[in-house]
Coordinates of C-alpha atoms in Angstrom, one line a residue:
Chain A
M16 CA -20.4 11.2 -2.7
K17 CA -19.5 10.5 0.9
V18 CA -16.0 9.6 2.0
L19 CA -15.6 7.6 5.2
V20 CA -12.2 7.8 6.9
F21 CA -11.3 5.5 9.7
I22 CA -8.6 6.8 12.1
K23 CA -6.9 5.2 15.1
R24 CA -5.6 6.8 18.2
V25 CA -2.0 5.6 18.7
V26 CA 1.1 6.6 20.6
D27 CA 2.6 9.5 18.7
Y28 CA 5.3 8.3 16.2
N29 CA 8.0 10.4 17.9
V30 CA 7.6 8.6 21.2
R31 CA 10.1 5.9 21.9
V32 CA 7.9 3.3 23.5
K33 CA 9.1 1.1 26.3
V34 CA 7.9 -2.3 27.4
R35 CA 6.6 -2.4 31.0
P36 CA 8.9 -4.5 33.3
D37 CA 6.0 -6.9 34.0
G38 CA 5.6 -7.7 30.3
S39 CA 2.0 -6.6 30.2
G40 CA 2.3 -4.0 27.4
V41 CA 4.1 -0.8 26.7
D42 CA 4.1 2.3 28.9
T43 CA 1.4 4.7 27.7
D44 CA 1.0 6.8 30.9
G45 CA 1.4 10.4 30.1
V46 CA 2.6 9.6 26.6
K47 CA 1.5 11.8 23.7
M48 CA -1.3 10.3 21.6
S49 CA -2.0 11.2 18.0
I50 CA -3.9 10.1 14.9
N51 CA -2.1 7.2 13.3
P52 CA 0.1 8.9 10.7
F53 CA -1.1 6.8 7.8
D54 CA -4.8 7.5 8.8
E55 CA -3.9 11.2 8.9
I56 CA -2.8 10.9 5.3
A57 CA -6.1 9.1 4.5
L58 CA -8.0 12.0 6.0
E59 CA -6.0 14.6 4.1
E60 CA -6.8 12.7 0.9
A61 CA -10.5 12.7 1.7
L62 CA -10.4 16.4 2.3
R63 CA -8.7 17.0 -1.0
M64 CA -11.4 15.0 -2.8
R65 CA -14.0 17.2 -1.3
E66 CA -12.0 20.4 -2.1
A67 CA -11.7 19.1 -5.7
G68 CA -15.5 18.8 -5.9
Q69 CA -15.3 14.9 -6.1
A70 CA -16.8 14.3 -2.6
D71 CA -19.5 16.3 -0.7
E72 CA -19.1 14.9 2.8
V73 CA -16.1 13.6 4.8
I74 CA -17.0 11.6 7.8
V75 CA -14.2 10.6 10.2
V76 CA -14.7 7.6 12.4
S77 CA -12.7 6.1 15.3
A78 CA -13.2 3.1 17.6
G79 CA -12.2 3.4 21.3
T80 CA -13.1 5.0 24.6
S81 CA -14.1 8.6 24.8
D82 CA -10.3 9.4 24.7
C83 CA -10.4 8.9 20.9
Q84 CA -12.8 11.9 20.7
Q85 CA -9.6 14.0 21.0
Q86 CA -8.3 12.5 17.7
L87 CA -11.8 12.9 16.1
R88 CA -11.8 16.6 17.1
T89 CA -8.4 16.9 15.4
G90 CA -9.9 15.3 12.4
L91 CA -12.8 17.8 12.4
A92 CA -10.3 20.6 12.8
M93 CA -8.5 19.4 9.8
G94 CA -11.8 19.7 7.9
A95 CA -13.9 16.6 8.3
D96 CA -17.7 17.5 8.3
R97 CA -18.7 15.2 11.1
A98 CA -17.4 12.4 13.3
I99 CA -18.5 9.1 14.7
Q100 CA -17.0 7.4 17.7
I101 CA -17.6 3.7 18.0
D102 CA -17.6 3.3 21.7
T103 CA -15.7 0.4 23.2
D104 CA -13.3 0.0 26.1
K105 CA -11.4 -2.9 24.4
P106 CA -8.7 -2.6 21.8
L107 CA -10.2 -4.2 18.7
Q108 CA -8.4 -6.8 16.7
P109 CA -8.5 -6.2 12.9
L110 CA -11.3 -8.6 12.2
T111 CA -13.6 -7.1 14.9
A112 CA -12.7 -3.6 13.7
A113 CA -13.5 -4.6 10.1
R114 CA -16.9 -6.1 11.1
A115 CA -17.8 -2.9 13.0
F116 CA -16.6 -0.7 10.1
Q117 CA -18.6 -2.8 7.6
A118 CA -21.8 -2.2 9.7
L119 CA -21.1 1.5 9.6
V120 CA -20.3 1.4 5.9
E121 CA -23.6 -0.3 5.2
Q122 CA -25.4 2.5 7.2
Q123 CA -23.5 5.4 5.6
Q124 CA -23.1 4.1 2.0
P125 CA -19.9 5.9 1.2
G126 CA -18.4 5.9 -2.3
V127 CA -14.9 5.7 -1.0
V128 CA -13.5 4.4 2.3
L129 CA -10.0 5.5 3.2
L130 CA -7.8 4.3 6.0
G131 CA -4.1 4.0 6.7
K132 CA -2.3 0.9 5.4
Q133 CA -1.4 0.0 9.0
A134 CA -1.5 1.3 12.5
I135 CA 1.9 2.1 14.0
D136 CA 1.1 0.4 17.3
D137 CA 0.1 -3.1 16.3
D138 CA 1.6 -2.9 12.8
N139 CA -1.0 -5.4 11.6
N140 CA -1.8 -4.1 8.1
Q141 CA -5.0 -6.0 7.9
T142 CA -8.1 -3.9 8.6
G143 CA -8.6 -2.3 5.2
Q144 CA -8.2 -5.6 3.4
M145 CA -10.6 -7.3 5.8
L146 CA -13.2 -4.6 5.5
A147 CA -13.0 -4.8 1.6
A148 CA -13.4 -8.6 1.8
L149 CA -16.5 -8.5 4.2
W150 CA -18.0 -5.7 2.1
G151 CA -17.4 -7.6 -1.1
R152 CA -15.8 -4.6 -2.7
P153 CA -12.3 -3.8 -4.3
Q154 CA -9.3 -3.0 -2.2
A155 CA -6.3 -0.9 -3.3
T156 CA -3.7 -1.0 -0.5
N157 CA -0.6 1.2 -0.1
A158 CA -1.9 3.9 -2.3
A159 CA 0.7 6.5 -3.5
K160 CA -1.8 8.2 -6.0
I161 CA -5.6 8.2 -6.3
E162 CA -7.4 9.5 -9.4
L163 CA -11.2 9.4 -9.2
S164 CA -13.2 9.4 -12.4
G165 CA -16.9 8.8 -12.2
D166 CA -17.7 5.4 -10.8
T167 CA -14.1 4.2 -10.9
A168 CA -10.7 5.1 -9.4
R169 CA -7.2 4.6 -10.7
V170 CA -4.9 3.8 -7.8
T171 CA -1.1 3.7 -8.0
R172 CA 0.1 1.3 -5.3
E173 CA 3.6 0.9 -3.7
V174 CA 4.6 -2.7 -4.1
D175 CA 7.9 -4.5 -3.7
A176 CA 8.7 -4.4 -7.4
G177 CA 7.8 -0.7 -7.9
L178 CA 4.5 0.9 -8.5
E179 CA 1.4 -1.1 -9.5
V180 CA -1.6 0.6 -11.1
L181 CA -5.1 -0.7 -10.6
D182 CA -8.5 0.4 -11.8
I183 CA -11.2 -0.3 -9.3
D184 CA -15.0 0.2 -9.3
L185 CA -16.5 2.3 -6.6
P186 CA -17.4 1.9 -3.8
A187 CA -14.1 0.6 -2.7
V188 CA -11.6 0.6 0.2
I189 CA -8.3 2.4 -0.3
T190 CA -5.4 2.2 2.2
T191 CA -2.9 5.0 2.2
D192 CA 0.9 5.0 2.1
L193 CA 3.4 7.7 3.1
R194 CA 3.9 9.4 -0.3
L195 CA 0.2 10.0 -1.1
N196 CA 0.2 13.5 0.4
T197 CA 1.5 15.6 3.3
P198 CA -1.3 16.3 5.8
R199 CA -2.1 19.9 6.5
F200 CA -1.5 21.6 9.8
V201 CA -4.4 22.4 12.0
K202 CA -5.0 26.2 12.6
L203 CA -6.3 27.5 15.9
P204 CA -9.6 29.0 14.5
D205 CA -10.3 25.5 13.0
I206 CA -9.9 23.9 16.4
M207 CA -12.5 26.3 17.7
K208 CA -14.8 25.6 14.8
A209 CA -14.4 21.9 15.2
K210 CA -15.9 22.1 18.7
K211 CA -19.3 22.9 17.0
K212 CA -19.2 20.1 14.4
P213 CA -21.3 17.0 15.1
L214 CA -19.7 14.0 16.9
D215 CA -22.0 11.0 17.3
V216 CA -21.3 8.1 19.6
V217 CA -22.5 4.6 18.7
A218 CA -21.9 1.5 20.8
L219 CA -19.8 -1.2 19.4
D220 CA -22.4 -3.9 20.2
G221 CA -25.0 -1.8 18.4
L222 CA -23.0 -2.5 15.2
V223 CA -21.6 -5.9 15.7
S224 CA -21.3 -8.7 18.2
D225 CA -17.9 -8.8 19.8
A226 CA -16.9 -12.1 18.1
G227 CA -13.6 -11.9 16.3
N228 CA -11.3 -10.6 19.0
D229 CA -10.0 -14.1 19.5
L230 CA -6.2 -13.9 19.3
K231 CA -4.7 -14.2 22.7
I232 CA -1.9 -11.7 23.3
G233 CA 0.6 -13.1 25.8
N234 CA 3.9 -11.7 27.2
W235 CA 5.5 -8.5 25.9
S236 CA 9.2 -8.2 25.8
P237 CA 11.8 -5.6 24.5
P238 CA 13.5 -6.6 21.3
P239 CA 16.9 -8.3 21.5
Q240 CA 19.7 -5.8 21.6
R241 CA 22.6 -5.9 19.2
G242 CA 26.1 -6.0 20.7
K243 CA 28.0 -2.8 21.2
G244 CA 29.8 -1.7 18.1
I245 CA 33.2 -0.2 17.5
M246 CA 34.4 3.0 15.8
V247 CA 37.2 3.0 13.2
D248 CA 39.2 6.1 12.3
D249 CA 39.5 5.7 8.6
V250 CA 38.9 3.6 5.5
A251 CA 42.0 1.5 6.1
G252 CA 40.6 0.7 9.6
L253 CA 37.2 -0.2 8.2
V254 CA 38.7 -2.5 5.6
T255 CA 40.9 -4.2 8.2
E256 CA 37.9 -4.8 10.4
L257 CA 35.8 -6.2 7.6
K258 CA 38.6 -8.5 6.6
S259 CA 39.2 -9.7 10.1
R260 CA 35.5 -10.6 10.3
G261 CA 35.7 -12.5 7.0
L262 CA 33.3 -10.1 5.3
L263 CA 35.7 -8.9 2.5
Chain B
M3 CA -1.2 -33.2 12.8
S4 CA -0.9 -29.8 11.2
K5 CA -1.6 -29.3 7.5
L6 CA -0.1 -26.1 6.2
L7 CA -0.8 -24.3 2.9
I8 CA 1.6 -21.6 1.8
L9 CA 0.7 -18.9 -0.8
A10 CA 3.6 -18.8 -3.3
E11 CA 4.9 -15.4 -4.5
H12 CA 6.3 -15.3 -8.0
A13 CA 6.8 -13.1 -11.0
N14 CA 8.0 -13.7 -14.6
G15 CA 8.1 -17.5 -14.1
K16 CA 10.4 -17.2 -11.0
L17 CA 9.5 -18.2 -7.5
N18 CA 10.3 -15.4 -5.1
P19 CA 12.8 -16.5 -2.3
A20 CA 10.2 -15.2 0.3
T21 CA 8.3 -18.5 -0.4
A22 CA 11.3 -20.6 0.6
K23 CA 11.5 -18.6 3.9
C24 CA 7.8 -19.3 4.5
V25 CA 8.6 -23.0 4.1
S26 CA 11.2 -22.8 6.9
C27 CA 8.6 -21.3 9.2
A28 CA 6.1 -24.0 8.1
V29 CA 8.6 -26.8 8.8
K30 CA 9.3 -25.3 12.2
I31 CA 5.5 -25.4 13.0
G32 CA 5.6 -29.0 11.7
G33 CA 3.2 -31.0 9.6
D34 CA 2.3 -31.6 6.0
V35 CA 3.4 -28.6 4.0
H36 CA 1.8 -27.7 0.7
I37 CA 2.4 -24.7 -1.6
A38 CA -0.3 -23.0 -3.7
V39 CA 0.8 -21.4 -7.0
F40 CA -1.7 -19.1 -8.7
S41 CA -1.0 -17.9 -12.2
D42 CA -2.1 -18.1 -15.8
S43 CA 0.6 -20.7 -16.5
G44 CA 2.5 -21.8 -13.4
Q45 CA 4.2 -25.1 -14.2
A46 CA 7.7 -23.6 -14.1
V47 CA 7.0 -21.9 -10.7
A48 CA 5.4 -25.1 -9.4
E49 CA 8.5 -27.1 -10.3
Q50 CA 10.7 -24.6 -8.4
A51 CA 8.4 -24.8 -5.4
A52 CA 8.4 -28.6 -5.5
R53 CA 12.2 -28.6 -5.1
L54 CA 12.0 -26.9 -1.7
A55 CA 12.9 -29.3 1.2
G56 CA 10.0 -30.0 3.5
V57 CA 7.3 -29.5 1.0
S58 CA 5.1 -32.6 0.3
K59 CA 2.8 -31.2 -2.4
V60 CA 2.5 -28.2 -4.7
L61 CA -1.0 -27.1 -6.0
N62 CA -0.8 -25.5 -9.4
I63 CA -4.0 -23.5 -10.0
E64 CA -4.0 -21.9 -13.5
H65 CA -6.5 -19.4 -14.7
A66 CA -6.4 -16.2 -16.9
D67 CA -7.8 -14.3 -13.8
F68 CA -4.6 -15.1 -11.9
T69 CA -2.3 -13.5 -14.5
D70 CA -1.7 -10.5 -12.3
P71 CA -1.2 -10.7 -8.5
L72 CA -4.7 -9.3 -7.6
A73 CA -5.9 -9.9 -4.0
A74 CA -9.5 -9.6 -5.2
M75 CA -9.0 -12.6 -7.5
I76 CA -6.7 -14.7 -5.4
A77 CA -8.1 -14.3 -1.9
P78 CA -11.4 -16.1 -2.7
E79 CA -9.6 -18.9 -4.3
L80 CA -7.2 -19.3 -1.4
A81 CA -10.1 -19.2 1.0
A82 CA -11.8 -21.9 -0.9
L83 CA -8.7 -24.1 -0.8
A84 CA -8.2 -23.5 2.9
S85 CA -10.7 -26.1 4.2
G86 CA -8.8 -29.2 5.4
Y87 CA -5.8 -27.1 6.3
S88 CA -4.9 -26.0 9.9
H89 CA -2.6 -23.2 8.7
L90 CA -2.6 -20.7 5.9
L91 CA 0.7 -18.9 5.4
A92 CA 2.0 -16.1 3.2
P93 CA 5.2 -14.0 3.2
S94 CA 4.8 -10.6 4.9
S95 CA 5.7 -9.0 1.6
M96 CA 3.5 -6.3 0.0
Y97 CA 1.8 -9.2 -1.9
G98 CA 1.2 -11.4 1.1
K99 CA 0.0 -8.4 3.2
D100 CA -2.5 -7.6 0.4
V101 CA -3.9 -11.1 -0.2
L102 CA -3.9 -12.9 3.2
P103 CA -6.0 -10.5 5.3
R104 CA -8.6 -10.6 2.5
A105 CA -8.7 -14.4 2.6
A106 CA -8.7 -14.5 6.4
A107 CA -11.7 -12.2 6.6
L108 CA -13.6 -14.4 4.0
L109 CA -12.8 -17.3 6.3
G110 CA -13.9 -15.4 9.4
V111 CA -10.6 -15.7 11.2
N112 CA -8.1 -13.2 12.6
Q113 CA -4.6 -13.1 11.2
V114 CA -1.2 -13.2 12.9
S115 CA 1.1 -10.8 11.1
D116 CA 4.8 -11.1 10.8
I117 CA 5.7 -14.3 12.5
M118 CA 9.3 -14.0 13.9
S119 CA 9.5 -17.3 15.8
V120 CA 7.3 -20.3 16.6
N121 CA 6.6 -21.4 20.2
D122 CA 4.3 -24.2 19.1
A123 CA 1.8 -24.8 16.3
R124 CA -0.6 -22.1 17.6
S125 CA 1.7 -19.7 19.4
F126 CA 4.1 -17.3 17.8
T127 CA 6.1 -14.1 18.5
R128 CA 5.8 -11.0 16.3
P129 CA 7.1 -7.4 16.4
V130 CA 4.8 -4.4 17.2
Y131 CA 5.6 -0.7 17.6
A132 CA 8.1 -0.8 14.7
G133 CA 10.0 -3.6 16.4
N134 CA 10.3 -1.8 19.7
A135 CA 8.4 -4.6 21.4
I136 CA 7.9 -8.3 20.7
I137 CA 4.6 -10.0 21.7
E138 CA 3.4 -13.6 22.0
V139 CA 0.3 -14.3 20.1
S140 CA -1.7 -17.5 20.2
V141 CA -4.6 -18.7 18.1
P142 CA -7.4 -20.7 19.8
E143 CA -7.6 -24.4 19.2
D144 CA -9.8 -25.5 16.3
M145 CA -9.4 -22.2 14.6
L146 CA -7.6 -21.9 11.3
V147 CA -4.2 -20.2 11.7
A148 CA -3.9 -17.5 9.1
A149 CA -0.5 -15.8 9.3
T150 CA 2.1 -13.8 7.4
V151 CA 5.8 -14.8 7.9
R152 CA 8.4 -12.1 8.6
T153 CA 10.8 -13.2 6.0
A154 CA 13.8 -11.4 7.5
S155 CA 13.5 -13.7 10.5
W156 CA 13.8 -17.0 8.5
A157 CA 16.5 -18.6 6.3
A158 CA 15.3 -20.0 3.0
A159 CA 14.5 -23.7 2.9
E160 CA 17.1 -25.8 1.0
E161 CA 16.5 -27.2 -2.4
G162 CA 16.8 -30.8 -3.6
N163 CA 13.3 -32.1 -3.1
S164 CA 10.8 -33.3 -5.7
A165 CA 7.4 -32.9 -4.3
E166 CA 4.2 -34.0 -6.1
I167 CA 2.6 -31.3 -8.3
E168 CA -1.2 -31.4 -8.5
Q169 CA -3.1 -29.4 -11.1
L170 CA -6.3 -27.8 -9.7
A171 CA -9.1 -25.9 -11.4
A172 CA -10.2 -22.6 -10.1
Q173 CA -13.4 -23.0 -8.2
S174 CA -14.3 -19.7 -6.6
E175 CA -16.4 -16.9 -8.0
R176 CA -14.2 -14.0 -9.0
P177 CA -15.2 -10.4 -9.2
S178 CA -14.8 -8.0 -12.2
H179 CA -14.5 -4.9 -10.0
T180 CA -10.7 -4.9 -9.9
R181 CA -8.5 -4.5 -13.0
F182 CA -4.8 -4.6 -13.3
V183 CA -3.4 -1.8 -15.4
E184 CA 0.4 -2.0 -15.2
L185 CA 3.5 -2.4 -13.1
Q186 CA 5.9 0.4 -13.3
S187 CA 9.3 -1.0 -12.3
E188 CA 12.7 0.5 -12.6
G189 CA 14.2 -3.0 -12.4
G190 CA 17.8 -2.4 -11.6
D191 CA 20.3 -5.0 -12.9
G192 CA 22.0 -5.6 -9.5
P193 CA 21.1 -8.3 -7.0
D194 CA 17.7 -8.1 -5.4
L195 CA 17.6 -5.9 -2.4
Q196 CA 15.6 -8.4 -0.3
T197 CA 17.8 -11.4 -0.9
A198 CA 21.3 -9.9 -1.5
S199 CA 23.9 -10.9 1.1
V200 CA 25.5 -7.4 0.9
V201 CA 23.4 -4.2 0.8
V202 CA 24.7 -0.7 0.3
S203 CA 22.2 2.1 1.2
G204 CA 22.3 5.8 0.9
G205 CA 20.5 8.6 2.7
R206 CA 19.6 12.2 2.3
A207 CA 23.3 13.2 2.7
L208 CA 23.8 12.0 -0.9
G209 CA 22.1 15.2 -1.9
S210 CA 20.9 14.3 -5.4
A211 CA 20.0 11.5 -7.7
E212 CA 23.2 12.1 -9.6
N213 CA 25.3 11.7 -6.5
F214 CA 23.5 8.4 -5.7
E215 CA 25.6 7.0 -8.6
L216 CA 28.4 6.7 -6.0
I217 CA 26.3 4.2 -4.1
Y218 CA 25.5 2.2 -7.3
Q219 CA 29.2 2.1 -8.2
L220 CA 30.2 0.8 -4.8
A221 CA 27.4 -1.7 -4.8
K222 CA 28.5 -3.0 -8.2
K223 CA 32.0 -3.5 -6.8
L224 CA 30.7 -5.4 -3.8
K225 CA 28.0 -7.3 -5.9
A226 CA 25.6 -5.7 -3.5
G227 CA 21.9 -4.8 -3.6
V228 CA 21.1 -1.1 -3.3
G229 CA 18.8 0.5 -0.7
A230 CA 17.9 3.9 0.5
S231 CA 16.4 5.7 3.5
R232 CA 12.9 7.1 3.4
A233 CA 14.5 10.6 3.2
A234 CA 16.4 9.7 0.0
V235 CA 13.2 8.3 -1.6
D236 CA 11.1 11.3 -0.5
A237 CA 13.7 13.6 -1.9
G238 CA 13.4 11.8 -5.3
Y239 CA 16.9 10.5 -5.5
V240 CA 15.7 6.9 -6.0
P241 CA 12.4 5.1 -6.6
N242 CA 10.2 3.9 -3.8
D243 CA 11.0 0.2 -4.2
M244 CA 14.5 0.8 -2.8
Q245 CA 13.2 2.1 0.6
V246 CA 14.5 0.1 3.5
G247 CA 12.6 0.4 6.8
Q248 CA 9.3 0.0 8.6
T249 CA 7.3 1.1 5.6
G250 CA 9.7 -0.2 3.0
K251 CA 11.6 -3.4 2.9
I252 CA 12.8 -5.3 6.0
I253 CA 16.0 -7.0 5.1
S254 CA 18.6 -9.2 6.7
P255 CA 21.8 -9.2 4.6
E256 CA 25.1 -10.5 6.1
L257 CA 26.6 -7.1 5.6
Y258 CA 24.9 -3.7 5.5
F259 CA 26.4 -0.3 4.6
A260 CA 24.6 2.8 5.6
F261 CA 26.0 5.9 4.0
G262 CA 24.7 9.3 5.1
I263 CA 21.7 7.7 6.9
S264 CA 21.0 9.3 10.3
G265 CA 19.2 6.2 11.6
A266 CA 15.6 7.1 12.3
I267 CA 13.8 4.4 14.2
Q268 CA 11.7 3.7 11.0
H269 CA 14.9 2.9 9.1
I270 CA 16.5 0.9 11.9
T271 CA 13.4 -1.4 12.0
G272 CA 14.3 -2.5 8.5
I273 CA 17.9 -3.5 9.2
K274 CA 18.0 -4.8 12.7
D275 CA 18.4 -8.4 11.5
A276 CA 21.5 -7.6 9.4
G277 CA 24.6 -9.6 10.3
T278 CA 27.0 -6.7 10.4
I279 CA 26.0 -3.0 10.1
V280 CA 28.6 -0.5 8.9
A281 CA 27.6 3.2 9.2
V282 CA 29.4 6.2 7.7
N283 CA 28.1 9.6 8.7
K284 CA 29.5 13.1 9.1
D285 CA 27.6 13.6 12.3
A286 CA 29.3 11.7 15.1
D287 CA 26.1 11.9 17.1
A288 CA 23.9 10.3 14.5
P289 CA 21.7 7.6 16.1
I290 CA 22.8 5.1 13.4
F291 CA 26.1 4.8 15.4
E292 CA 24.2 3.4 18.4
L293 CA 23.2 0.4 16.3
A294 CA 26.2 0.0 14.0
D295 CA 28.8 -2.7 14.5
I296 CA 31.4 -0.7 12.8
G297 CA 31.1 3.1 12.6
L298 CA 33.2 5.7 10.7
V299 CA 32.7 9.4 11.2
G300 CA 33.4 11.2 8.0
D301 CA 32.3 12.6 4.6
L302 CA 30.9 9.9 2.4
F303 CA 32.0 11.8 -0.7
Q304 CA 35.6 11.1 0.4
I305 CA 35.1 7.8 2.0
I306 CA 33.2 6.0 -0.8
P307 CA 35.9 6.6 -3.4
E308 CA 38.6 5.6 -0.9
L309 CA 36.8 2.5 -0.1
E310 CA 36.4 1.6 -3.7
Q311 CA 40.1 2.1 -4.2
A312 CA 40.9 -0.1 -1.2
L313 CA 38.7 -2.9 -2.7
D314 CA 40.6 -2.9 -6.0

């Protein structure tokens, strides 16, 4: 069984992003870029499936300019067998991404497709669900546990009321949440080995027409700031302050 | 004129308050507001939805396949219902996030996630980068607007209405590839974290599940909901459904207490809309104090019992 993992190149989660003064976006010049952390968890899960003998090939895929090859190489160093870059110079909105991914899924015929539940840049939380819809296959979002058995998977999902357990037929799309696993660190020899692994480039318009990128993104602004707070010295001070604000 | 359809969220015969918040967003957009209730027997939920001010009609769609909140079952039905509507809305809860993108893709439209405010019927603001930036997003004319509503940005619609309830038969083809097994819920007896007007949260500094009892006790005294930081959840002190933050729940209580929470950006994202934030932490340099309205440097193991005493 093949496992396809979609990863996105994003501003590293430790970077505190700043909106450009002209409102055209956030500053990304010289900023550290990484694999979207939820996608990294997805890749780790795929590698564990292969190591457990449940998958024989892990393919890591990213859409973007050649810059995203850096993240694909990291994915190969983590242990993916090969990589595919969907070449495009435009950021893809989720529906466009899902259409391109579907075309690739039809070519590669994976048993499981894994991706993060959301990207930490646009915070959309849509692409996995859209891919599952277009593909006409099950989705299990926010996975905290995945158990494969034959042609089905039992997925435990993080939902607002607790944990929801689903049985889904494969092939299926599973999106990953934080507590599914802790991704491995990449070792230096693996980075060297990764350089020799195959990385194919396919053009976006070879997979899908560009239709779908139709939301217009306007002005960017920093979030409203909260007013400056005060410090109190002790519990009595806290209680007095809360009472004076009518909160107790 | 706009015609809007809202996906109701409900469980155990009760309408989730997130739905009433979506109604407020829909009313702001303006137009004819309908609510769709999917369930095996939804009359009670439909009646609650019909009471929300601003709603003109509730569609009650009952089928055994809608017993559990499965996106694979509900999204095709929602997509089938969407013709004739200009807007399709759902709360940006785990449920709405699961169902709506699937329906949007079936309809061939992009989705606007997490509407914070409405500029006009097709233009909205939403947060990106964990709330560190706000963007304007607009949907082209003549395209269905599919959107989730960031519930923490909206007050619940008032009650007192009595909208028409229409019974509809399920019409879509539903798959057999997805099966609900169970919901594992700890189901605490306090107020719901997402709607409580006071929330008390604990972080890693609590040190153990046993010590977290301190937080529960204080919450009980304050009639508050109980939350936790990701660190406390990851350490196993409390279950995942208590996590407040970017990947947990985004809440907007009137009063929020953060005990022993350092204030990672991911946590702050979840509490930015709170009325008043109180932070108690041993570390005077903890980032939570940059955000807090009232800060107190000290040991929570002394401060919580003192606070409880002061409340008596």
